[in-house]
mmCIF file of C-alpha atoms in Angstrom:
data_model
loop_
_atom_site.group_PDB
_atom_site.id
_atom_site.type_symbol
_atom_site.label_atom_id
_atom_site.label_comp_id
_atom_site.label_asym_id
_atom_site.label_seq_id
_atom_site.Cartn_x
_atom_site.Cartn_y
_atom_site.Cartn_z
ATOM 1 C CA MET A 1 75.098 117.407 76.003
ATOM 2 C CA THR A 2 73.679 120.757 76.552
ATOM 3 C CA MET A 3 75.967 123.762 76.746
ATOM 4 C CA PHE A 4 74.577 126.988 78.108
ATOM 5 C CA TYR A 5 75.601 130.120 75.874
ATOM 6 C CA SER A 6 74.843 133.848 76.404
ATOM 7 C CA MET A 7 74.007 133.182 80.102
ATOM 8 C CA LYS A 8 74.946 136.907 80.853
ATOM 9 C CA ASP A 9 71.640 137.931 82.018
ATOM 10 C CA VAL A 10 70.120 134.767 82.975
ATOM 11 C CA ARG A 11 69.135 133.743 86.379
ATOM 12 C CA LEU A 12 69.316 129.872 86.746
ATOM 13 C CA GLU A 13 66.879 128.256 89.168
ATOM 14 C CA PHE A 14 68.542 124.761 91.114
ATOM 15 C CA LEU A 15 65.761 122.390 92.312
ATOM 16 C CA HIS A 16 66.443 120.889 95.487
ATOM 17 C CA TRP A 17 64.542 117.459 95.604
ATOM 18 C CA LYS A 18 65.305 115.333 98.208
ATOM 19 C CA GLY A 19 64.684 111.783 97.696
ATOM 20 C CA THR A 20 66.454 111.212 94.227
ATOM 21 C CA ASP A 21 69.743 109.971 93.761
ATOM 22 C CA ASN A 22 72.442 111.882 92.168
ATOM 23 C CA VAL A 23 70.030 113.955 90.086
ATOM 24 C CA ILE A 24 70.776 117.872 89.494
ATOM 25 C CA VAL A 25 67.785 119.663 88.038
ATOM 26 C CA ILE A 26 68.397 123.179 86.620
ATOM 27 C CA ILE A 27 65.261 125.613 85.506
ATOM 28 C CA HIS A 28 66.166 127.831 82.695
ATOM 29 C CA PRO A 29 63.856 130.813 81.983
ATOM 30 C CA ARG A 30 63.352 130.745 77.935
ATOM 31 C CA GLN A 31 63.150 133.897 75.914
ATOM 32 C CA SER A 32 60.314 133.294 73.476
ATOM 33 C CA VAL A 33 59.443 134.851 70.467
ATOM 34 C CA ASN A 34 55.549 134.950 71.808
ATOM 35 C CA VAL A 35 55.752 137.236 74.642
ATOM 36 C CA SER A 36 52.635 135.762 75.893
ATOM 37 C CA ILE A 37 53.964 132.229 76.396
ATOM 38 C CA SER A 38 55.989 131.832 79.778
ATOM 39 C CA ASN A 39 58.081 128.741 79.555
ATOM 40 C CA LYS A 40 60.829 127.310 81.702
ATOM 41 C CA ARG A 41 63.228 124.597 80.218
ATOM 42 C CA ILE A 42 64.196 121.824 82.385
ATOM 43 C CA PHE A 43 67.846 120.401 82.153
ATOM 44 C CA VAL A 44 68.701 117.126 84.245
ATOM 45 C CA SER A 45 71.875 115.746 85.259
ATOM 46 C CA ARG A 46 72.422 112.356 86.495
ATOM 47 C CA ASN A 47 76.227 112.266 86.724
ATOM 48 C CA GLU A 48 77.045 115.150 89.056
ATOM 49 C CA GLY A 49 76.668 118.142 86.720
ATOM 50 C CA LYS A 50 79.002 116.797 83.986
ATOM 51 C CA THR A 51 76.421 116.562 81.367
ATOM 52 C CA TYR A 52 72.774 117.720 80.908
ATOM 53 C CA ALA A 53 69.926 116.512 79.090
ATOM 54 C CA ARG A 54 67.108 118.715 78.113
ATOM 55 C CA LYS A 55 63.315 117.341 78.986
ATOM 56 C CA ARG A 56 60.629 118.479 76.951
ATOM 57 C CA TYR A 57 57.069 117.298 77.793
ATOM 58 C CA MET A 58 53.768 116.926 75.380
ATOM 59 C CA ASN A 59 50.091 116.453 75.833
ATOM 60 C CA ASP A 60 48.304 114.916 72.877
ATOM 61 C CA GLY A 61 50.987 115.878 70.315
ATOM 62 C CA LYS A 62 51.277 119.556 72.089
ATOM 63 C CA PRO A 63 53.908 120.959 74.223
ATOM 64 C CA ILE A 64 53.251 121.674 77.858
ATOM 65 C CA TYR A 65 54.699 125.221 78.520
ATOM 66 C CA VAL A 66 55.521 124.813 82.297
ATOM 67 C CA GLU A 67 55.928 128.040 84.547
ATOM 68 C CA ARG A 68 56.489 126.603 87.818
ATOM 69 C CA TYR A 69 58.051 123.180 88.950
ATOM 70 C CA ILE A 70 57.097 121.873 92.713
ATOM 71 C CA PRO A 71 59.269 119.141 94.055
ATOM 72 C CA THR A 72 57.369 116.717 96.390
ATOM 73 C CA LYS A 73 58.431 113.424 98.156
ATOM 74 C CA ASP A 74 58.743 111.217 94.755
ATOM 75 C CA ILE A 75 56.905 113.467 92.279
ATOM 76 C CA LEU A 76 57.998 116.594 90.412
ATOM 77 C CA VAL A 77 54.931 118.715 89.496
ATOM 78 C CA GLY A 78 54.835 121.004 86.875
ATOM 79 C CA ILE A 79 51.981 123.680 86.699
ATOM 80 C CA SER A 80 51.203 125.277 83.068
ATOM 81 C CA SER A 81 48.655 128.344 83.170
ATOM 82 C CA THR A 82 49.172 128.573 79.389
ATOM 83 C CA ASN A 83 48.151 125.099 78.705
ATOM 84 C CA HIS A 84 45.772 124.979 81.904
ATOM 85 C CA THR A 85 47.695 121.484 82.795
ATOM 86 C CA ILE A 86 49.132 120.028 85.726
ATOM 87 C CA LEU A 87 51.612 117.327 84.813
ATOM 88 C CA TYR A 88 53.143 114.916 87.328
ATOM 89 C CA LEU A 89 56.796 113.498 86.613
ATOM 90 C CA ASN A 90 58.424 110.331 88.523
ATOM 91 C CA MET A 91 61.726 110.244 90.046
ATOM 92 C CA LYS A 92 63.183 109.430 86.620
ATOM 93 C CA LEU A 93 61.397 112.395 85.155
ATOM 94 C CA THR A 94 59.461 110.472 83.086
ATOM 95 C CA LEU A 95 55.740 112.031 82.669
ATOM 96 C CA PHE A 96 53.331 109.722 83.887
ATOM 97 C CA ALA A 97 50.115 111.737 84.358
ATOM 98 C CA THR A 98 48.598 114.974 83.068
ATOM 99 C CA ARG A 99 45.755 116.899 84.432
ATOM 100 C CA ILE A 100 43.644 119.852 82.845
ATOM 101 C CA TYR A 101 42.093 122.359 84.778
ATOM 102 C CA ASP A 102 39.415 125.238 84.012
ATOM 103 C CA LEU A 103 40.675 128.777 82.977
ATOM 104 C CA PHE A 104 39.568 130.324 86.377
ATOM 105 C CA THR A 105 41.382 128.019 88.525
ATOM 106 C CA TYR A 106 44.274 128.715 90.901
ATOM 107 C CA ILE A 107 46.474 125.663 92.033
ATOM 108 C CA TYR A 108 48.859 126.095 95.028
ATOM 109 C CA GLN A 109 50.659 123.541 97.361
ATOM 110 C CA SER A 110 49.335 123.031 100.688
ATOM 111 C CA THR A 111 51.138 124.265 103.522
ATOM 112 C CA PHE A 112 50.586 121.232 106.044
ATOM 113 C CA GLU A 113 51.790 118.384 103.633
ATOM 114 C CA ALA A 114 53.781 119.042 100.866
ATOM 115 C CA SER A 115 52.683 116.406 98.703
ATOM 116 C CA TYR A 116 49.192 117.577 98.620
ATOM 117 C CA PHE A 117 47.892 120.339 96.260
ATOM 118 C CA CYS A 118 44.695 122.891 96.520
ATOM 119 C CA LYS A 119 42.866 123.931 93.733
ATOM 120 C CA LEU A 120 40.419 127.024 93.963
ATOM 121 C CA GLU A 121 37.713 127.534 91.386
ATOM 122 C CA LYS A 122 35.627 130.252 90.168
ATOM 123 C CA THR A 123 32.003 128.411 90.303
ATOM 124 C CA THR A 124 29.815 131.716 90.324
ATOM 125 C CA TYR A 125 30.036 135.116 90.489
ATOM 126 C CA ARG A 126 28.498 135.397 94.072
ATOM 127 C CA VAL A 127 30.930 136.132 97.059
ATOM 128 C CA CYS A 128 31.522 133.134 98.999
ATOM 129 C CA PHE A 129 33.549 132.105 101.658
ATOM 130 C CA ILE A 130 35.458 128.538 102.162
ATOM 131 C CA VAL A 131 35.942 127.698 105.590
ATOM 132 C CA LEU A 132 38.477 124.983 106.506
ATOM 133 C CA SER A 133 38.246 123.000 109.640
ATOM 134 C CA PHE A 134 41.171 120.756 110.670
ATOM 135 C CA ILE A 135 40.643 117.856 113.180
ATOM 136 C CA ILE A 136 43.829 116.335 113.812
ATOM 137 C CA ASN A 137 44.591 113.627 116.074
ATOM 138 C CA GLU A 138 47.520 111.361 116.720
ATOM 139 C CA LYS A 139 47.651 109.460 113.189
ATOM 140 C CA LYS A 140 45.814 111.504 110.686
ATOM 141 C CA ALA A 141 44.410 115.140 109.933
ATOM 142 C CA ILE A 142 40.475 115.296 108.762
ATOM 143 C CA VAL A 143 39.520 118.373 106.785
ATOM 144 C CA LYS A 144 36.209 119.329 106.588
ATOM 145 C CA ILE A 145 35.097 122.083 104.141
ATOM 146 C CA SER A 146 32.169 124.352 104.518
ATOM 147 C CA TYR A 147 30.885 126.719 101.845
ATOM 148 C CA ILE A 148 28.886 129.958 103.110
ATOM 149 C CA THR A 149 27.284 131.796 100.377
ATOM 150 C CA LEU A 150 26.432 135.374 100.411
ATOM 151 C CA GLN A 151 23.165 136.298 98.750
#
């Protein structure tokens, strides 16, 4: 059981995650000795908030410092810019996959489908435009990606 002490100036985030049974997720910002590391601790309750368990995640024996949690349909996604890692948690908040991304990469959630994530990578120093074309019919959306590079 975890108790929250000295909560005077702390703002907790409550994660609304549809589809889970009786799970309350609280995200607590952690004050770290190393100011360059931003980390949010995650506390989970399965009994309507009576007790909370702290969850910690590791990749190859090293802690993953997660800055942002994003709930999707049946997966909770954590994004760590410190470790350059995306972690995937199932409905029981068990880590089942991690992906490492490059330094100059930006990860964001899709606006048309919540379970899709987009990744923008810096590949060259030239300026280029990415054109996304959506073809939507009754049952699916097809995405066509075109690159236009300026010389």
